[in-house]
Amino acid sequence: MSFAADADHAAGAGPGPQDGPAPSGHLTAEEFRRQGHQVIDWIAEYWESVAERPVLSQVGPGQVRSALPDGLPEQGESLENVIADLDEILLPGITHWQHPRFFAYFPANSTPASVLGDLLSSGIGAQGMLWATSPAVTELEQQVLDSFAAVLGLPQAFSSSGAGGGVIQDTASTSTFTALLAALHRVSGGAARADGLGAGRYAVYGSSQAHSSLLKAAMMAGLGERSLRSLPVEPFTQQLDVAALDAAIRADLAAGITPVMIQAAVGTTGTGAVDPVRAMGSLAQEFGIWLHVDAAWAGVAAVCPELRWVIDGVGEFADSFVTNPHKWLLTTFDCSTFWVRDRSALIGALSILPEYLRNPASESGAVVDYRDWHPQLGRRFRALKLWTVLRSYGVAGLQQHIRAGVQQARRVADLVLQDEQLVFAAPPVLGLVTFRLADRPELAPAEADRLLLAAMHAVNASGIAYFSHAQVDGRAVIRWAVGGWRTTVDDVEIAWQALAAQIRSAL
Ligand SMILES: *Cc1c(COP(=O)(O)O)cnc(C)c1O
């Protein structure tokens, strides 16, 4: 992994003082090529050897910081020095998300194709805030999101050729926030934007298992924490209780409070629960409430026709839909694809036109200016990264990756089923299995929870695999999320051996 040691690309002239930065401080084109090759070699070697590293970083607080060089150099240094510190100081402080036995949270796949696409985008370094600031940035993004929507089986209404359209956001959190702003704009007839919000006037609905970004969106939008109706879920399945939603809407209306948005979670973060989108959608339709579907992790599974149930109801009912290629779908962070059925609410909420951004193309109305589609102005050329991934894998390759994850999760589920010490905490969904210790008369629930988490932490500390936990129906559970691009069934078996051994010895 040593950067300086690899002289293959030095074309005869090994790295030496004469190869440092040019007097301007910029690398010469020749140096950029040489160092660029070495960086790519570094990454390839990192991936090839990552399985031998402990998944979870083993450093303590302050350990990395205290090892870092003090301050900043007065004169520029060579990249070799940076890479040496990366190897020696930073890598021990990295938790390896690309490790094949990273099973915590959700996968954050950083595949070779996506890294190359990201690099090309960085090299071009274009700002796509307006169509006019680089037409290809906008038009590729429209083309990619229209075709990706078709591959996912999303409704024609979400296509840019109709009234809707798609945009790449940095994260699902931003997508949800953006959806809420558009919903607020629509429900208030534009008044929310002009006048701000009176306390206790608006309500937002989601299940108690909804991602925290929903609460955060309500806070950021000025609705206040108390605007969020955190509704109960069905036992075990963890799906939103539709009767409770119906009652909450009616109670709010009776109290003169305006319902703004219902969020349906397709694949909750805790257990992967899929809310009843169709039933929630009928309520949204009946009361004229914006329906946002948060399918950040699970939505990409719709690339497989047999998994397209994950977007059931979206076509008929959703006003907006978000899924993150930067989780399961092989695209290095950040890349969150977000679609709206009617872009006018979105643009109505977020458009601004300072003089310095005026230009004939925008004024002609013939182009899309994505700066009106999200909170920030500047935007990266993320479409190039996603396009690189989608073309590099092809639909068949994407499907193969998703199916491999589902297959591995099935193996995890089988192992849990066959172990009488364990029970599912919720139904396994796609690439996520959640489980806890089975109830036994001699083991109090709180003690069982403590033992389970101790076993999980022991595996994490061993570096063999990495799991995270959640609370489900008041009980501690282990979440086992598969879907990493380097994960094989063998990795599942190795991780299972380690976890089962810890659980046996804890009991
Ligand atoms: C991961 C996740 C989010 C947050 O995603 P970011 O892109 O990190 O903001 C939101 N909702 C669900 C259901 C998630 O799984």
Short mmCIF file of C-alpha atoms and ligand atoms in Angstrom, two decimals:
data_model
loop_
_atom_site.label_atom_id
_atom_site.label_comp_id
_atom_site.label_asym_id
_atom_site.label_seq_id
_atom_site.Cartn_x
_atom_site.Cartn_y
_atom_site.Cartn_z
CA MET A 1 0.00 0.00 0.00
CA SER A 2 3.01 2.29 0.14
CA PHE A 3 2.58 5.11 -2.30
CA ALA A 4 6.22 5.98 -2.91
CA ALA A 5 7.33 2.37 -3.21
CA ASP A 6 5.38 1.75 -6.42
CA ALA A 7 7.63 3.08 -9.16
CA ASP A 8 5.83 1.34 -12.03
CA HIS A 9 4.32 4.52 -13.28
CA ALA A 10 7.30 6.74 -12.72
CA ALA A 11 8.46 6.08 -16.30
CA GLY A 12 12.07 5.67 -15.32
CA ALA A 13 12.38 8.81 -13.24
CA GLY A 14 11.61 7.75 -9.68
CA PRO A 15 9.96 10.21 -7.37
CA GLY A 16 12.49 12.69 -6.15
CA PRO A 17 12.69 16.27 -5.00
CA GLN A 18 12.80 17.50 -8.59
CA ASP A 19 9.28 16.04 -9.07
CA GLY A 20 7.58 18.18 -6.44
CA PRO A 21 4.88 20.69 -7.15
CA ALA A 22 5.59 23.25 -9.86
CA PRO A 23 6.44 26.74 -8.56
CA SER A 24 2.79 27.75 -8.99
CA GLY A 25 1.87 25.06 -6.47
CA HIS A 26 -0.20 23.22 -9.09
CA LEU A 27 0.91 19.76 -10.16
CA THR A 28 2.15 19.73 -13.72
CA ALA A 29 0.11 17.61 -16.10
CA GLU A 30 2.91 15.05 -16.10
CA GLU A 31 2.98 14.93 -12.28
CA PHE A 32 -0.77 14.67 -12.13
CA ARG A 33 -0.62 11.65 -14.43
CA ARG A 34 2.11 9.98 -12.40
CA GLN A 35 0.51 10.63 -9.02
CA GLY A 36 -2.96 9.91 -10.39
CA HIS A 37 -1.85 6.45 -11.48
CA GLN A 38 -0.41 5.88 -8.06
CA VAL A 39 -3.60 6.98 -6.35
CA ILE A 40 -5.61 4.56 -8.47
CA ASP A 41 -3.09 1.84 -7.59
CA TRP A 42 -3.45 2.75 -3.94
CA ILE A 43 -7.24 2.40 -4.10
CA ALA A 44 -7.06 -0.91 -5.99
CA GLU A 45 -4.65 -2.30 -3.41
CA TYR A 46 -6.84 -1.01 -0.61
CA TRP A 47 -9.82 -2.89 -1.99
CA GLU A 48 -7.77 -6.04 -2.57
CA SER A 49 -6.50 -6.07 1.02
CA VAL A 50 -9.43 -4.54 2.89
CA ALA A 51 -10.79 -7.95 3.96
CA GLU A 52 -7.65 -8.47 6.04
CA ARG A 53 -8.25 -5.33 8.09
CA PRO A 54 -10.53 -5.15 11.14
CA VAL A 55 -13.88 -3.91 9.85
CA LEU A 56 -14.47 -1.55 12.77
CA SER A 57 -11.73 0.93 13.57
CA GLN A 58 -10.05 -0.01 16.83
CA VAL A 59 -8.67 3.43 17.79
CA GLY A 60 -9.72 5.31 20.91
CA PRO A 61 -10.85 8.93 21.10
CA GLY A 62 -8.09 11.43 20.26
CA GLN A 63 -5.66 8.79 19.00
CA VAL A 64 -5.77 9.88 15.36
CA ARG A 65 -5.73 13.58 16.18
CA SER A 66 -2.70 13.34 18.45
CA ALA A 67 -0.72 11.44 15.79
CA LEU A 68 -1.38 14.02 13.06
CA PRO A 69 1.32 16.55 12.21
CA ASP A 70 0.81 19.88 13.97
CA GLY A 71 -0.48 22.85 11.99
CA LEU A 72 -0.01 23.21 8.26
CA PRO A 73 3.24 23.37 6.26
CA GLU A 74 4.44 26.79 5.08
CA GLN A 75 5.81 25.31 1.83
CA GLY A 76 3.90 22.75 -0.22
CA GLU A 77 4.75 19.08 0.34
CA SER A 78 4.62 16.14 -2.04
CA LEU A 79 1.56 13.92 -2.18
CA GLU A 80 3.85 11.08 -1.06
CA ASN A 81 3.88 12.66 2.41
CA VAL A 82 0.11 12.87 2.48
CA ILE A 83 -0.21 9.23 1.44
CA ALA A 84 2.32 8.14 4.04
CA ASP A 85 0.20 9.77 6.75
CA LEU A 86 -2.93 8.25 5.24
CA ASP A 87 -1.35 4.79 5.51
CA GLU A 88 0.09 5.18 8.97
CA ILE A 89 -2.22 7.52 10.85
CA LEU A 90 -5.58 7.67 9.14
CA LEU A 91 -6.22 4.10 7.99
CA PRO A 92 -6.21 2.68 11.54
CA GLY A 93 -8.92 5.26 12.29
CA ILE A 94 -11.09 4.19 9.35
CA THR A 95 -14.03 1.84 9.70
CA HIS A 96 -13.98 -0.03 6.42
CA TRP A 97 -17.36 0.43 4.79
CA GLN A 98 -16.11 -1.43 1.69
CA HIS A 99 -15.09 -4.45 3.79
CA PRO A 100 -17.00 -7.58 2.72
CA ARG A 101 -18.11 -8.16 6.32
CA PHE A 102 -19.45 -4.68 6.93
CA PHE A 103 -23.03 -5.55 7.91
CA ALA A 104 -23.91 -2.47 9.98
CA TYR A 105 -26.34 0.33 9.10
CA PHE A 106 -26.84 -0.05 5.34
CA PRO A 107 -24.22 -0.70 2.67
CA ALA A 108 -22.49 2.39 1.21
CA ASN A 109 -21.09 0.84 -1.91
CA SER A 110 -18.16 2.63 -3.52
CA THR A 111 -17.55 0.60 -6.64
CA PRO A 112 -14.71 1.02 -9.14
CA ALA A 113 -17.04 2.36 -11.81
CA SER A 114 -18.54 4.92 -9.46
CA VAL A 115 -15.15 6.08 -8.23
CA LEU A 116 -14.02 6.62 -11.82
CA GLY A 117 -17.23 8.46 -12.66
CA ASP A 118 -16.78 10.62 -9.56
CA LEU A 119 -13.21 11.36 -10.55
CA LEU A 120 -14.22 12.40 -14.05
CA SER A 121 -16.83 14.69 -12.57
CA SER A 122 -14.24 16.22 -10.23
CA GLY A 123 -11.81 16.66 -13.09
CA ILE A 124 -14.37 18.50 -15.17
CA GLY A 125 -15.31 20.47 -12.07
CA ALA A 126 -18.38 22.08 -13.61
CA GLN A 127 -21.06 23.81 -11.54
CA GLY A 128 -24.50 22.82 -12.76
CA MET A 129 -26.62 25.32 -10.88
CA LEU A 130 -28.13 26.66 -14.07
CA TRP A 131 -28.64 25.02 -17.42
CA ALA A 132 -26.56 27.87 -18.83
CA THR A 133 -23.61 27.14 -16.53
CA SER A 134 -23.07 23.81 -18.35
CA PRO A 135 -25.94 22.48 -20.45
CA ALA A 136 -24.63 18.90 -20.44
CA VAL A 137 -24.70 18.73 -16.65
CA THR A 138 -28.44 19.39 -16.59
CA GLU A 139 -29.39 17.45 -19.68
CA LEU A 140 -27.44 14.34 -18.71
CA GLU A 141 -29.10 14.46 -15.29
CA GLN A 142 -32.56 14.66 -16.88
CA GLN A 143 -31.74 11.83 -19.24
CA VAL A 144 -30.26 9.63 -16.49
CA LEU A 145 -33.15 10.21 -14.08
CA ASP A 146 -35.79 9.64 -16.76
CA SER A 147 -34.18 6.37 -17.79
CA PHE A 148 -33.47 5.28 -14.23
CA ALA A 149 -37.13 5.98 -13.35
CA ALA A 150 -38.15 3.73 -16.24
CA VAL A 151 -35.79 0.99 -15.09
CA LEU A 152 -37.31 1.21 -11.61
CA GLY A 153 -40.82 1.10 -13.09
CA LEU A 154 -41.71 4.52 -11.70
CA PRO A 155 -44.71 6.27 -13.25
CA GLN A 156 -44.42 8.26 -16.45
CA ALA A 157 -45.63 11.25 -14.42
CA PHE A 158 -42.19 11.47 -12.80
CA SER A 159 -40.50 11.96 -16.14
CA SER A 160 -39.17 15.35 -17.20
CA SER A 161 -41.19 15.13 -20.40
CA GLY A 162 -44.36 15.54 -18.34
CA ALA A 163 -45.17 17.79 -15.41
CA GLY A 164 -42.71 16.11 -13.03
CA GLY A 165 -39.06 15.30 -13.15
CA GLY A 166 -36.10 13.93 -11.24
CA VAL A 167 -33.05 15.50 -9.65
CA ILE A 168 -30.00 14.14 -7.86
CA GLN A 169 -29.71 15.41 -4.30
CA ASP A 170 -26.83 14.92 -1.90
CA THR A 171 -28.87 12.83 0.52
CA ALA A 172 -32.31 11.45 1.25
CA SER A 173 -32.48 13.89 4.16
CA THR A 174 -32.25 16.79 1.73
CA SER A 175 -34.75 15.09 -0.56
CA THR A 176 -37.25 14.77 2.26
CA PHE A 177 -36.68 18.35 3.31
CA THR A 178 -37.20 19.46 -0.27
CA ALA A 179 -40.41 17.44 -0.54
CA LEU A 180 -41.72 19.07 2.60
CA LEU A 181 -40.99 22.55 1.31
CA ALA A 182 -42.85 21.79 -1.90
CA ALA A 183 -45.75 20.28 0.05
CA LEU A 184 -45.91 23.31 2.29
CA HIS A 185 -45.89 25.60 -0.70
CA ARG A 186 -48.75 23.70 -2.28
CA VAL A 187 -50.92 23.44 0.79
CA SER A 188 -50.53 27.07 1.78
CA GLY A 189 -51.14 28.37 -1.72
CA GLY A 190 -47.74 30.04 -1.55
CA ALA A 191 -48.52 31.81 1.74
CA ALA A 192 -46.09 29.72 3.80
CA ARG A 193 -43.23 31.05 1.77
CA ALA A 194 -44.34 34.64 2.02
CA ASP A 195 -45.60 34.82 5.59
CA GLY A 196 -43.79 32.10 7.49
CA LEU A 197 -45.68 29.75 9.71
CA GLY A 198 -47.81 30.23 12.75
CA ALA A 199 -47.26 27.75 15.56
CA GLY A 200 -49.66 24.82 15.61
CA ARG A 201 -51.04 25.47 12.15
CA TYR A 202 -49.55 22.57 10.22
CA ALA A 203 -49.02 18.82 10.73
CA VAL A 204 -46.71 16.24 9.15
CA TYR A 205 -47.33 12.48 9.43
CA GLY A 206 -45.03 9.48 9.55
CA SER A 207 -44.63 6.32 11.58
CA SER A 208 -42.66 6.09 14.81
CA GLN A 209 -40.10 4.19 12.69
CA ALA A 210 -39.72 7.00 10.12
CA HIS A 211 -36.18 8.19 9.56
CA SER A 212 -35.03 11.03 11.79
CA SER A 213 -34.61 13.19 8.68
CA LEU A 214 -38.39 13.67 8.68
CA LEU A 215 -38.34 15.33 12.09
CA LYS A 216 -35.32 17.32 11.05
CA ALA A 217 -37.09 18.46 7.89
CA ALA A 218 -40.07 19.65 9.94
CA MET A 219 -37.73 21.56 12.21
CA MET A 220 -35.77 23.11 9.34
CA ALA A 221 -38.95 24.09 7.51
CA GLY A 222 -40.02 26.12 10.52
CA LEU A 223 -42.95 23.85 11.38
CA GLY A 224 -41.48 22.94 14.73
CA GLU A 225 -40.94 19.52 16.28
CA ARG A 226 -44.49 19.40 17.52
CA SER A 227 -45.85 19.44 13.97
CA LEU A 228 -44.71 15.83 13.52
CA ARG A 229 -47.34 13.18 14.22
CA SER A 230 -45.26 10.14 15.04
CA LEU A 231 -47.81 7.39 14.53
CA PRO A 232 -47.86 3.90 16.02
CA VAL A 233 -46.82 0.82 14.03
CA GLU A 234 -48.25 -2.68 13.90
CA PRO A 235 -46.52 -5.12 16.24
CA PHE A 236 -43.84 -7.27 14.56
CA THR A 237 -44.28 -5.96 11.00
CA GLN A 238 -43.48 -2.40 12.16
CA GLN A 239 -45.72 -0.97 9.43
CA LEU A 240 -47.55 2.27 10.03
CA ASP A 241 -51.01 1.79 11.54
CA VAL A 242 -53.32 3.28 8.89
CA ALA A 243 -56.27 3.64 11.26
CA ALA A 244 -54.08 5.79 13.52
CA LEU A 245 -53.10 7.93 10.53
CA ASP A 246 -56.72 8.38 9.56
CA ALA A 247 -57.64 9.37 13.12
CA ALA A 248 -54.74 11.80 13.41
CA ILE A 249 -55.67 13.57 10.19
CA ARG A 250 -59.29 13.91 11.24
CA ALA A 251 -58.34 15.19 14.68
CA ASP A 252 -56.01 17.78 13.18
CA LEU A 253 -58.61 18.97 10.70
CA ALA A 254 -61.20 19.26 13.45
CA ALA A 255 -58.73 21.38 15.42
CA GLY A 256 -58.15 23.67 12.46
CA ILE A 257 -54.64 22.31 11.79
CA THR A 258 -53.64 21.85 8.14
CA PRO A 259 -52.12 18.46 7.16
CA VAL A 260 -49.04 19.16 5.00
CA MET A 261 -47.42 15.87 4.14
CA ILE A 262 -47.67 12.15 4.81
CA GLN A 263 -44.42 10.25 4.60
CA ALA A 264 -44.57 6.55 3.79
CA ALA A 265 -41.38 4.66 4.63
CA VAL A 266 -40.46 1.89 2.24
CA GLY A 267 -37.71 0.10 4.14
CA THR A 268 -37.39 1.71 7.56
CA THR A 269 -33.91 2.11 8.92
CA GLY A 270 -34.52 -0.07 11.97
CA THR A 271 -36.12 -3.15 10.45
CA GLY A 272 -36.74 -2.47 6.75
CA ALA A 273 -40.50 -2.24 7.35
CA VAL A 274 -42.58 -1.24 4.34
CA ASP A 275 -45.51 1.03 5.16
CA PRO A 276 -48.85 0.38 3.39
CA VAL A 277 -48.24 2.97 0.67
CA ARG A 278 -51.48 2.28 -1.14
CA ALA A 279 -53.70 2.73 1.92
CA MET A 280 -51.75 5.80 2.98
CA GLY A 281 -52.01 7.09 -0.56
CA SER A 282 -55.80 6.79 -0.57
CA LEU A 283 -55.94 8.85 2.58
CA ALA A 284 -53.55 11.40 1.09
CA GLN A 285 -55.76 11.59 -1.98
CA GLU A 286 -58.98 11.83 0.00
CA PHE A 287 -57.69 14.77 2.03
CA GLY A 288 -55.48 16.36 -0.65
CA ILE A 289 -52.27 15.81 1.32
CA TRP A 290 -48.82 15.48 -0.28
CA LEU A 291 -47.54 11.88 -0.16
CA HIS A 292 -43.77 11.52 0.03
CA VAL A 293 -42.28 8.03 -0.20
CA ASP A 294 -38.94 7.58 1.55
CA ALA A 295 -37.39 4.50 -0.02
CA ALA A 296 -33.82 5.64 0.63
CA TRP A 297 -32.39 2.16 1.05
CA ALA A 298 -35.00 -0.21 -0.40
CA GLY A 299 -36.24 1.66 -3.47
CA VAL A 300 -33.37 0.63 -5.73
CA ALA A 301 -34.52 -3.00 -5.41
CA ALA A 302 -37.18 -2.07 -7.95
CA VAL A 303 -34.56 -2.57 -10.68
CA CYS A 304 -35.60 -6.24 -10.31
CA PRO A 305 -39.12 -6.84 -11.67
CA GLU A 306 -39.77 -9.49 -9.00
CA LEU A 307 -39.00 -6.91 -6.28
CA ARG A 308 -41.07 -4.14 -7.77
CA TRP A 309 -43.59 -4.55 -4.96
CA VAL A 310 -41.37 -2.03 -3.15
CA ILE A 311 -42.86 0.74 -5.27
CA ASP A 312 -46.43 -0.54 -5.12
CA GLY A 313 -48.78 2.43 -4.86
CA VAL A 314 -46.12 4.96 -5.83
CA GLY A 315 -47.41 5.23 -9.39
CA GLU A 316 -50.96 6.09 -8.32
CA PHE A 317 -50.40 8.09 -5.18
CA ALA A 318 -46.92 9.50 -4.55
CA ASP A 319 -46.25 13.18 -5.05
CA SER A 320 -42.56 12.56 -4.47
CA PHE A 321 -40.23 9.58 -4.15
CA VAL A 322 -36.62 9.25 -3.04
CA THR A 323 -34.15 6.40 -3.24
CA ASN A 324 -30.39 6.43 -2.73
CA PRO A 325 -28.12 4.78 -5.30
CA HIS A 326 -25.41 5.70 -2.76
CA LYS A 327 -26.60 2.97 -0.44
CA TRP A 328 -27.24 -0.40 -2.06
CA LEU A 329 -26.89 0.54 -5.73
CA LEU A 330 -23.13 0.63 -6.19
CA THR A 331 -22.66 4.40 -6.37
CA THR A 332 -20.16 6.13 -4.16
CA PHE A 333 -21.63 8.73 -1.81
CA ASP A 334 -23.31 11.10 -2.54
CA CYS A 335 -26.15 10.31 -4.91
CA SER A 336 -29.78 10.50 -3.85
CA THR A 337 -32.33 10.33 -6.67
CA PHE A 338 -35.50 12.29 -6.02
CA TRP A 339 -38.58 12.63 -8.20
CA VAL A 340 -41.70 14.76 -8.01
CA ARG A 341 -44.98 14.33 -9.80
CA ASP A 342 -45.52 18.08 -10.21
CA ARG A 343 -42.38 20.14 -10.34
CA SER A 344 -44.28 23.44 -10.14
CA ALA A 345 -44.75 23.11 -6.36
CA LEU A 346 -41.04 22.43 -5.97
CA ILE A 347 -39.94 25.32 -8.11
CA GLY A 348 -42.63 27.53 -6.64
CA ALA A 349 -41.19 26.90 -3.19
CA LEU A 350 -37.53 27.26 -4.06
CA SER A 351 -36.95 29.48 -7.08
CA ILE A 352 -35.02 32.66 -6.66
CA LEU A 353 -33.56 34.90 -9.31
CA PRO A 354 -30.88 37.29 -8.21
CA GLU A 355 -29.63 39.54 -10.98
CA TYR A 356 -26.29 37.75 -11.30
CA LEU A 357 -28.04 34.52 -12.28
CA ARG A 358 -30.24 36.06 -14.98
CA ASN A 359 -29.55 34.62 -18.43
CA PRO A 360 -31.38 34.26 -21.73
CA ALA A 361 -31.71 30.47 -21.55
CA SER A 362 -33.45 30.62 -18.17
CA GLU A 363 -35.64 33.46 -19.31
CA SER A 364 -36.71 31.58 -22.44
CA GLY A 365 -38.35 28.98 -20.20
CA ALA A 366 -36.93 26.26 -22.42
CA VAL A 367 -34.47 24.84 -19.88
CA VAL A 368 -34.45 23.37 -16.38
CA ASP A 369 -32.38 25.18 -13.76
CA TYR A 370 -31.73 22.65 -11.04
CA ARG A 371 -30.77 25.33 -8.52
CA ASP A 372 -34.56 25.66 -8.04
CA TRP A 373 -34.92 21.99 -7.12
CA HIS A 374 -33.06 21.89 -3.80
CA PRO A 375 -31.93 24.05 -0.90
CA GLN A 376 -28.39 24.83 -2.10
CA LEU A 377 -27.24 26.68 -5.19
CA GLY A 378 -24.01 24.94 -6.24
CA ARG A 379 -24.20 21.34 -7.36
CA ARG A 380 -21.78 18.64 -8.41
CA PHE A 381 -21.98 16.75 -11.69
CA ARG A 382 -23.28 13.65 -9.92
CA ALA A 383 -25.17 12.45 -12.97
CA LEU A 384 -21.86 11.55 -14.58
CA LYS A 385 -21.06 9.25 -11.67
CA LEU A 386 -24.49 7.61 -11.73
CA TRP A 387 -24.43 7.31 -15.51
CA THR A 388 -21.02 5.67 -15.35
CA VAL A 389 -22.36 3.14 -12.85
CA LEU A 390 -25.59 2.45 -14.77
CA ARG A 391 -23.75 1.99 -18.07
CA SER A 392 -20.90 0.04 -16.58
CA TYR A 393 -23.16 -2.52 -14.89
CA GLY A 394 -26.10 -2.40 -17.27
CA VAL A 395 -29.56 -3.21 -15.95
CA ALA A 396 -28.59 -6.89 -15.81
CA GLY A 397 -25.57 -6.13 -13.64
CA LEU A 398 -27.62 -3.98 -11.26
CA GLN A 399 -30.20 -6.74 -10.96
CA GLN A 400 -27.51 -9.32 -10.33
CA HIS A 401 -26.09 -7.24 -7.48
CA ILE A 402 -29.49 -6.72 -5.82
CA ARG A 403 -30.36 -10.40 -6.22
CA ALA A 404 -27.06 -11.46 -4.70
CA GLY A 405 -27.86 -9.32 -1.65
CA VAL A 406 -31.34 -10.77 -1.31
CA GLN A 407 -29.86 -14.27 -1.62
CA GLN A 408 -27.29 -13.57 1.10
CA ALA A 409 -29.99 -12.17 3.37
CA ARG A 410 -31.95 -15.37 2.84
CA ARG A 411 -28.95 -17.31 4.09
CA VAL A 412 -28.75 -15.05 7.15
CA ALA A 413 -32.47 -15.57 7.76
CA ASP A 414 -32.05 -19.36 7.48
CA LEU A 415 -29.21 -19.33 10.00
CA VAL A 416 -31.33 -17.30 12.44
CA LEU A 417 -34.31 -19.61 11.91
CA GLN A 418 -32.24 -22.71 12.59
CA ASP A 419 -30.82 -21.27 15.82
CA GLU A 420 -33.28 -21.86 18.63
CA GLN A 421 -31.63 -19.17 20.77
CA LEU A 422 -32.74 -16.49 18.28
CA VAL A 423 -36.00 -15.12 16.86
CA PHE A 424 -36.74 -12.55 14.17
CA ALA A 425 -37.47 -9.12 15.64
CA ALA A 426 -39.41 -8.20 12.48
CA PRO A 427 -39.94 -9.93 9.13
CA PRO A 428 -36.70 -10.05 7.09
CA VAL A 429 -36.95 -7.58 4.20
CA LEU A 430 -34.78 -7.66 1.06
CA GLY A 431 -31.19 -7.40 2.36
CA LEU A 432 -31.95 -6.77 6.04
CA VAL A 433 -32.49 -9.30 8.82
CA THR A 434 -33.23 -8.22 12.40
CA PHE A 435 -33.20 -10.65 15.29
CA ARG A 436 -32.99 -10.89 19.06
CA LEU A 437 -32.65 -13.56 21.73
CA ALA A 438 -35.65 -15.84 22.10
CA ASP A 439 -37.63 -15.50 25.31
CA ARG A 440 -36.83 -18.07 27.97
CA PRO A 441 -38.41 -18.32 31.43
CA GLU A 442 -35.05 -18.10 33.22
CA LEU A 443 -33.85 -15.06 31.24
CA ALA A 444 -35.41 -11.64 31.90
CA PRO A 445 -35.91 -9.58 28.70
CA ALA A 446 -33.58 -6.81 29.86
CA GLU A 447 -30.86 -9.34 30.66
CA ALA A 448 -31.36 -11.06 27.28
CA ASP A 449 -30.99 -7.69 25.55
CA ARG A 450 -27.82 -6.94 27.48
CA LEU A 451 -26.28 -10.31 26.57
CA LEU A 452 -27.19 -9.97 22.91
CA LEU A 453 -25.61 -6.53 22.63
CA ALA A 454 -22.53 -7.70 24.52
CA ALA A 455 -22.12 -10.54 22.01
CA MET A 456 -22.50 -8.09 19.12
CA HIS A 457 -19.98 -5.66 20.58
CA ALA A 458 -17.52 -8.54 21.09
CA VAL A 459 -17.75 -9.44 17.40
CA ASN A 460 -17.38 -5.79 16.39
CA ALA A 461 -14.33 -5.42 18.66
CA SER A 462 -12.77 -8.55 17.14
CA GLY A 463 -12.74 -6.84 13.74
CA ILE A 464 -14.14 -9.95 12.03
CA ALA A 465 -17.47 -8.35 11.15
CA TYR A 466 -19.45 -5.28 12.03
CA PHE A 467 -23.13 -5.18 13.00
CA SER A 468 -25.34 -2.41 14.35
CA HIS A 469 -28.39 -2.61 16.56
CA ALA A 470 -31.86 -1.13 16.93
CA GLN A 471 -34.78 -1.13 19.34
CA VAL A 472 -37.90 -2.95 18.16
CA ASP A 473 -41.02 -3.20 20.33
CA GLY A 474 -38.85 -2.13 23.26
CA ARG A 475 -36.28 -4.92 22.74
CA ALA A 476 -32.64 -4.72 21.65
CA VAL A 477 -32.10 -6.33 18.26
CA ILE A 478 -29.17 -6.93 15.94
CA ARG A 479 -29.52 -5.59 12.41
CA TRP A 480 -27.67 -7.61 9.76
CA ALA A 481 -27.64 -5.61 6.52
CA VAL A 482 -26.08 -7.30 3.49
CA GLY A 483 -25.57 -5.81 0.03
CA GLY A 484 -21.89 -4.87 -0.06
CA TRP A 485 -20.29 -5.17 -3.48
CA ARG A 486 -17.41 -7.27 -2.10
CA THR A 487 -19.55 -9.51 0.13
CA THR A 488 -19.87 -13.21 -0.66
CA VAL A 489 -21.85 -16.00 0.99
CA ASP A 490 -18.55 -17.09 2.58
CA ASP A 491 -18.39 -13.75 4.37
CA VAL A 492 -21.89 -14.37 5.73
CA GLU A 493 -20.75 -17.78 7.03
CA ILE A 494 -17.59 -16.38 8.65
CA ALA A 495 -19.53 -13.58 10.34
CA TRP A 496 -22.19 -16.02 11.50
CA GLN A 497 -19.60 -18.34 13.06
CA ALA A 498 -18.15 -15.40 14.99
CA LEU A 499 -21.52 -14.11 16.15
CA ALA A 500 -22.96 -17.52 17.04
CA ALA A 501 -19.86 -18.30 19.10
CA GLN A 502 -20.18 -15.05 21.04
CA ILE A 503 -23.87 -15.60 21.66
CA ARG A 504 -23.22 -19.18 22.89
CA SER A 505 -20.53 -18.02 25.26
CA ALA A 506 -22.67 -15.13 26.54
CA LEU A 507 -25.54 -17.44 27.47
C1 LIG B 1 -30.47 6.09 5.11
C2 LIG B 1 -31.87 6.57 5.17
C3 LIG B 1 -32.15 7.94 5.16
C4 LIG B 1 -31.09 8.99 5.20
O1 LIG B 1 -30.31 8.95 4.08
P1 LIG B 1 -29.24 10.11 3.78
O2 LIG B 1 -29.08 10.00 2.31
O3 LIG B 1 -28.01 9.74 4.55
O4 LIG B 1 -29.82 11.39 4.22
C5 LIG B 1 -33.48 8.33 5.13
N1 LIG B 1 -34.47 7.41 5.15
C6 LIG B 1 -34.23 6.08 5.18
C7 LIG B 1 -35.37 5.11 5.20
C8 LIG B 1 -32.92 5.62 5.20
O5 LIG B 1 -32.67 4.30 5.22
#
